[in-house]
Amino acid sequence: LPVILFGDGGLGKSLVALAAMTSHNTGTDVLPGLYPAGTHNGLYLDWESSPYENGERYKQLMKGRGLDPTDYKCHHIRCSGTFLEMASSIRQKISEYGITFLIIDILQLSFLLYLTGGIINPFSIFLIIPSVFASSSLNIKTNILLIILTIISITFLTFFHENLPSPLNNYVFNS
């Protein structure tokens, strides 16, 4: 699922987001604790920093991990309006790189839901969000693939999952 970081300026939100994207681009733990399963093209939407600033931060992150910044492309869109106003340029990038993100999002959320109660988890509704978003920006073949993957995930999570942890089972309440 898309992640939005909120907070006051100067806290490092942009750097954390860029480090997370760089981890996925390179398949290494650029962001400590984030160990991606492979490499994926990332798209960084930014309403604050310029492409130059973003590029310089990206180079520093890569050099800090001993990686060559020219080996991995950092896709960046400097957003100047609302998400809807930027939709055509975002859609263009998504059509080129989006399928990786959307499938990864569905699989990551499915795994998380597997560990936390499956389809009975109230957050399971989020499984349909990538398919809904894709319906407006990707071609029909990609949409069908995402819908099939979503249906398989939902069906699997209906029958196979770990139970939700229940901390209250460990306590006895006296009345």
PDB file of C-alpha atoms in Angstrom, residues 5-143:
ATOM      1  CA  LEU A   5       4.685  10.229   5.972  1.00  0.00           C
ATOM      2  CA  PHE A   6       3.313  13.224   7.860  1.00  0.00           C
ATOM      3  CA  GLY A   7       5.160  15.524  10.221  1.00  0.00           C
ATOM      4  CA  ASP A   8       6.708  18.932  10.698  1.00  0.00           C
ATOM      5  CA  GLY A   9       9.382  20.113   8.312  1.00  0.00           C
ATOM      6  CA  GLY A  10      12.996  19.218   8.978  1.00  0.00           C
ATOM      7  CA  LEU A  11      12.318  15.890  10.692  1.00  0.00           C
ATOM      8  CA  GLY A  12      13.801  13.762   7.896  1.00  0.00           C
ATOM      9  CA  LYS A  13      10.603  12.391   6.298  1.00  0.00           C
ATOM     10  CA  SER A  14      11.935  12.867   2.778  1.00  0.00           C
ATOM     11  CA  LEU A  15      15.225  11.184   3.608  1.00  0.00           C
ATOM     12  CA  VAL A  16      13.485   8.186   5.229  1.00  0.00           C
ATOM     13  CA  ALA A  17      11.156   7.828   2.221  1.00  0.00           C
ATOM     14  CA  LEU A  18      14.073   8.067  -0.202  1.00  0.00           C
ATOM     15  CA  ALA A  19      16.074   5.514   1.827  1.00  0.00           C
ATOM     16  CA  ALA A  20      13.111   3.099   1.758  1.00  0.00           C
ATOM     17  CA  MET A  21      12.769   3.510  -2.008  1.00  0.00           C
ATOM     18  CA  THR A  22      16.522   3.070  -2.434  1.00  0.00           C
ATOM     19  CA  SER A  23      16.383  -0.156  -0.392  1.00  0.00           C
ATOM     20  CA  HIS A  24      13.805  -1.509  -2.827  1.00  0.00           C
ATOM     21  CA  ASN A  25      15.696  -0.249  -5.881  1.00  0.00           C
ATOM     22  CA  THR A  26      18.937  -1.920  -4.843  1.00  0.00           C
ATOM     23  CA  GLY A  27      17.682  -4.935  -2.918  1.00  0.00           C
ATOM     24  CA  THR A  28      19.905  -3.965   0.026  1.00  0.00           C
ATOM     25  CA  ASP A  29      19.148  -2.606   3.475  1.00  0.00           C
ATOM     26  CA  VAL A  30      19.843   1.077   2.778  1.00  0.00           C
ATOM     27  CA  LEU A  31      17.166   1.756   5.376  1.00  0.00           C
ATOM     28  CA  PRO A  32      18.189  -0.316   8.403  1.00  0.00           C
ATOM     29  CA  GLY A  33      15.735  -3.115   9.074  1.00  0.00           C
ATOM     30  CA  LEU A  34      14.176  -3.047   5.594  1.00  0.00           C
ATOM     31  CA  TYR A  35      15.390  -6.127   3.745  1.00  0.00           C
ATOM     32  CA  PRO A  36      13.657  -6.261   0.352  1.00  0.00           C
ATOM     33  CA  ALA A  37      13.292  -9.642  -1.359  1.00  0.00           C
ATOM     34  CA  GLY A  38      14.715  -8.330  -4.624  1.00  0.00           C
ATOM     35  CA  THR A  39      15.170  -5.203  -6.655  1.00  0.00           C
ATOM     36  CA  HIS A  40      12.274  -3.083  -7.859  1.00  0.00           C
ATOM     37  CA  ASN A  41      11.991   0.189  -9.715  1.00  0.00           C
ATOM     38  CA  GLY A  42      10.908   2.953  -7.368  1.00  0.00           C
ATOM     39  CA  LEU A  43       9.049   6.153  -8.105  1.00  0.00           C
ATOM     40  CA  TYR A  44       9.537   9.003  -5.657  1.00  0.00           C
ATOM     41  CA  LEU A  45       6.806  11.652  -5.567  1.00  0.00           C
ATOM     42  CA  ASP A  46       8.004  14.795  -3.863  1.00  0.00           C
ATOM     43  CA  TRP A  47       6.286  18.123  -3.227  1.00  0.00           C
ATOM     44  CA  GLU A  48       9.239  19.761  -1.486  1.00  0.00           C
ATOM     45  CA  SER A  49      12.716  19.028  -2.846  1.00  0.00           C
ATOM     46  CA  SER A  50      14.002  19.674  -6.321  1.00  0.00           C
ATOM     47  CA  PRO A  51      15.266  16.886  -8.590  1.00  0.00           C
ATOM     48  CA  TYR A  52      18.791  18.146  -7.851  1.00  0.00           C
ATOM     49  CA  GLU A  53      18.334  17.896  -4.056  1.00  0.00           C
ATOM     50  CA  ASN A  54      16.743  14.479  -4.430  1.00  0.00           C
ATOM     51  CA  GLY A  55      19.589  13.336  -6.685  1.00  0.00           C
ATOM     52  CA  GLU A  56      22.227  14.522  -4.227  1.00  0.00           C
ATOM     53  CA  ARG A  57      20.520  12.749  -1.317  1.00  0.00           C
ATOM     54  CA  TYR A  58      20.220   9.608  -3.430  1.00  0.00           C
ATOM     55  CA  LYS A  59      23.944   9.713  -4.274  1.00  0.00           C
ATOM     56  CA  GLN A  60      24.857  10.120  -0.587  1.00  0.00           C
ATOM     57  CA  LEU A  61      22.621   7.202   0.447  1.00  0.00           C
ATOM     58  CA  MET A  62      24.139   5.002  -2.246  1.00  0.00           C
ATOM     59  CA  LYS A  63      27.712   5.970  -1.404  1.00  0.00           C
ATOM     60  CA  GLY A  64      26.988   5.396   2.302  1.00  0.00           C
ATOM     61  CA  ARG A  65      26.138   1.760   1.470  1.00  0.00           C
ATOM     62  CA  GLY A  66      29.143   1.415  -0.840  1.00  0.00           C
ATOM     63  CA  LEU A  67      26.973   1.307  -3.979  1.00  0.00           C
ATOM     64  CA  ASP A  68      27.465   3.126  -7.258  1.00  0.00           C
ATOM     65  CA  PRO A  69      24.578   5.590  -7.765  1.00  0.00           C
ATOM     66  CA  THR A  70      24.810   5.198 -11.542  1.00  0.00           C
ATOM     67  CA  ASP A  71      23.973   1.474 -11.297  1.00  0.00           C
ATOM     68  CA  TYR A  72      20.396   2.158 -10.136  1.00  0.00           C
ATOM     69  CA  LYS A  73      17.993   4.735 -11.523  1.00  0.00           C
ATOM     70  CA  CYS A  74      16.146   6.955  -9.066  1.00  0.00           C
ATOM     71  CA  HIS A  75      12.786   7.882 -10.621  1.00  0.00           C
ATOM     72  CA  HIS A  76      11.643  11.200  -9.198  1.00  0.00           C
ATOM     73  CA  ILE A  77       8.675  13.414  -9.948  1.00  0.00           C
ATOM     74  CA  ARG A  78       8.714  16.926  -8.547  1.00  0.00           C
ATOM     75  CA  CYS A  79       5.026  17.446  -7.866  1.00  0.00           C
ATOM     76  CA  SER A  80       3.758  20.987  -8.164  1.00  0.00           C
ATOM     77  CA  GLY A  81       0.040  20.454  -7.690  1.00  0.00           C
ATOM     78  CA  THR A  82      -2.417  18.066  -6.156  1.00  0.00           C
ATOM     79  CA  PHE A  83      -2.221  14.350  -6.792  1.00  0.00           C
ATOM     80  CA  LEU A  84      -5.103  14.656  -9.257  1.00  0.00           C
ATOM     81  CA  GLU A  85      -3.400  17.472 -11.150  1.00  0.00           C
ATOM     82  CA  MET A  86      -0.247  15.359 -11.421  1.00  0.00           C
ATOM     83  CA  ALA A  87      -2.172  12.223 -12.433  1.00  0.00           C
ATOM     84  CA  SER A  88      -1.103  12.175 -16.090  1.00  0.00           C
ATOM     85  CA  SER A  89       2.642  12.352 -15.377  1.00  0.00           C
ATOM     86  CA  ILE A  90       2.291   9.883 -12.494  1.00  0.00           C
ATOM     87  CA  ARG A  91       0.191   7.587 -14.698  1.00  0.00           C
ATOM     88  CA  GLN A  92       2.912   7.688 -17.373  1.00  0.00           C
ATOM     89  CA  LYS A  93       5.539   6.513 -14.868  1.00  0.00           C
ATOM     90  CA  ILE A  94       3.203   3.947 -13.326  1.00  0.00           C
ATOM     91  CA  SER A  95       2.467   2.403 -16.708  1.00  0.00           C
ATOM     92  CA  GLU A  96       6.192   1.920 -17.156  1.00  0.00           C
ATOM     93  CA  TYR A  97       7.086   0.786 -13.599  1.00  0.00           C
ATOM     94  CA  GLY A  98       3.821   0.443 -11.651  1.00  0.00           C
ATOM     95  CA  ILE A  99       3.087  -3.252 -11.993  1.00  0.00           C
ATOM     96  CA  THR A 100       6.048  -4.149  -9.794  1.00  0.00           C
ATOM     97  CA  PHE A 101       4.839  -1.862  -7.033  1.00  0.00           C
ATOM     98  CA  LEU A 102       1.240  -2.991  -7.174  1.00  0.00           C
ATOM     99  CA  ILE A 103       2.022  -6.688  -7.107  1.00  0.00           C
ATOM    100  CA  ILE A 104       4.565  -6.170  -4.347  1.00  0.00           C
ATOM    101  CA  ASP A 105       1.972  -4.215  -2.357  1.00  0.00           C
ATOM    102  CA  ILE A 106      -0.627  -6.970  -2.670  1.00  0.00           C
ATOM    103  CA  LEU A 107       1.850  -9.704  -1.722  1.00  0.00           C
ATOM    104  CA  GLN A 108       3.320  -7.745   1.184  1.00  0.00           C
ATOM    105  CA  LEU A 109      -0.094  -6.941   2.611  1.00  0.00           C
ATOM    106  CA  SER A 110      -1.241 -10.548   2.096  1.00  0.00           C
ATOM    107  CA  PHE A 111       1.749 -11.813   4.078  1.00  0.00           C
ATOM    108  CA  LEU A 112       1.104  -9.304   6.853  1.00  0.00           C
ATOM    109  CA  LEU A 113      -2.572 -10.283   6.954  1.00  0.00           C
ATOM    110  CA  TYR A 114      -1.581 -13.968   7.041  1.00  0.00           C
ATOM    111  CA  LEU A 115       0.373 -13.284  10.244  1.00  0.00           C
ATOM    112  CA  THR A 116      -2.405 -11.196  11.807  1.00  0.00           C
ATOM    113  CA  GLY A 117      -5.677 -13.068  11.451  1.00  0.00           C
ATOM    114  CA  GLY A 118      -6.215 -13.323   7.695  1.00  0.00           C
ATOM    115  CA  ILE A 119      -9.444 -12.057   6.216  1.00  0.00           C
ATOM    116  CA  ILE A 120     -10.953 -11.327   9.653  1.00  0.00           C
ATOM    117  CA  ASN A 121      -8.368  -8.591  10.200  1.00  0.00           C
ATOM    118  CA  PRO A 122     -10.181  -5.253   9.732  1.00  0.00           C
ATOM    119  CA  PHE A 123      -7.376  -4.038   7.475  1.00  0.00           C
ATOM    120  CA  SER A 124      -7.982  -6.804   4.927  1.00  0.00           C
ATOM    121  CA  ILE A 125     -10.163  -4.386   2.934  1.00  0.00           C
ATOM    122  CA  PHE A 126      -6.916  -2.682   1.890  1.00  0.00           C
ATOM    123  CA  LEU A 127      -6.171  -5.641  -0.396  1.00  0.00           C
ATOM    124  CA  ILE A 128      -8.471  -4.204  -3.043  1.00  0.00           C
ATOM    125  CA  ILE A 129      -6.874  -0.740  -3.122  1.00  0.00           C
ATOM    126  CA  PRO A 130      -4.067  -1.559  -5.614  1.00  0.00           C
ATOM    127  CA  SER A 131      -6.600  -3.106  -8.012  1.00  0.00           C
ATOM    128  CA  VAL A 132      -8.916  -0.107  -7.715  1.00  0.00           C
ATOM    129  CA  PHE A 133      -6.038   2.313  -8.289  1.00  0.00           C
ATOM    130  CA  ALA A 134      -4.747   0.272 -11.228  1.00  0.00           C
ATOM    131  CA  SER A 135      -8.131   0.269 -12.939  1.00  0.00           C
ATOM    132  CA  SER A 136      -7.749   3.958 -13.721  1.00  0.00           C
ATOM    133  CA  SER A 137      -4.132   3.949 -14.819  1.00  0.00           C
ATOM    134  CA  LEU A 138      -3.000   0.577 -16.207  1.00  0.00           C
ATOM    135  CA  ASN A 139      -4.017  -1.483 -19.216  1.00  0.00           C
ATOM    136  CA  ILE A 140      -6.632  -4.252 -19.167  1.00  0.00           C
ATOM    137  CA  LYS A 141      -4.119  -7.151 -19.056  1.00  0.00           C
ATOM    138  CA  THR A 142      -2.396  -5.670 -16.035  1.00  0.00           C
ATOM    139  CA  ASN A 143      -5.749  -5.051 -14.334  1.00  0.00           C
TER     140      ASN A 143
END
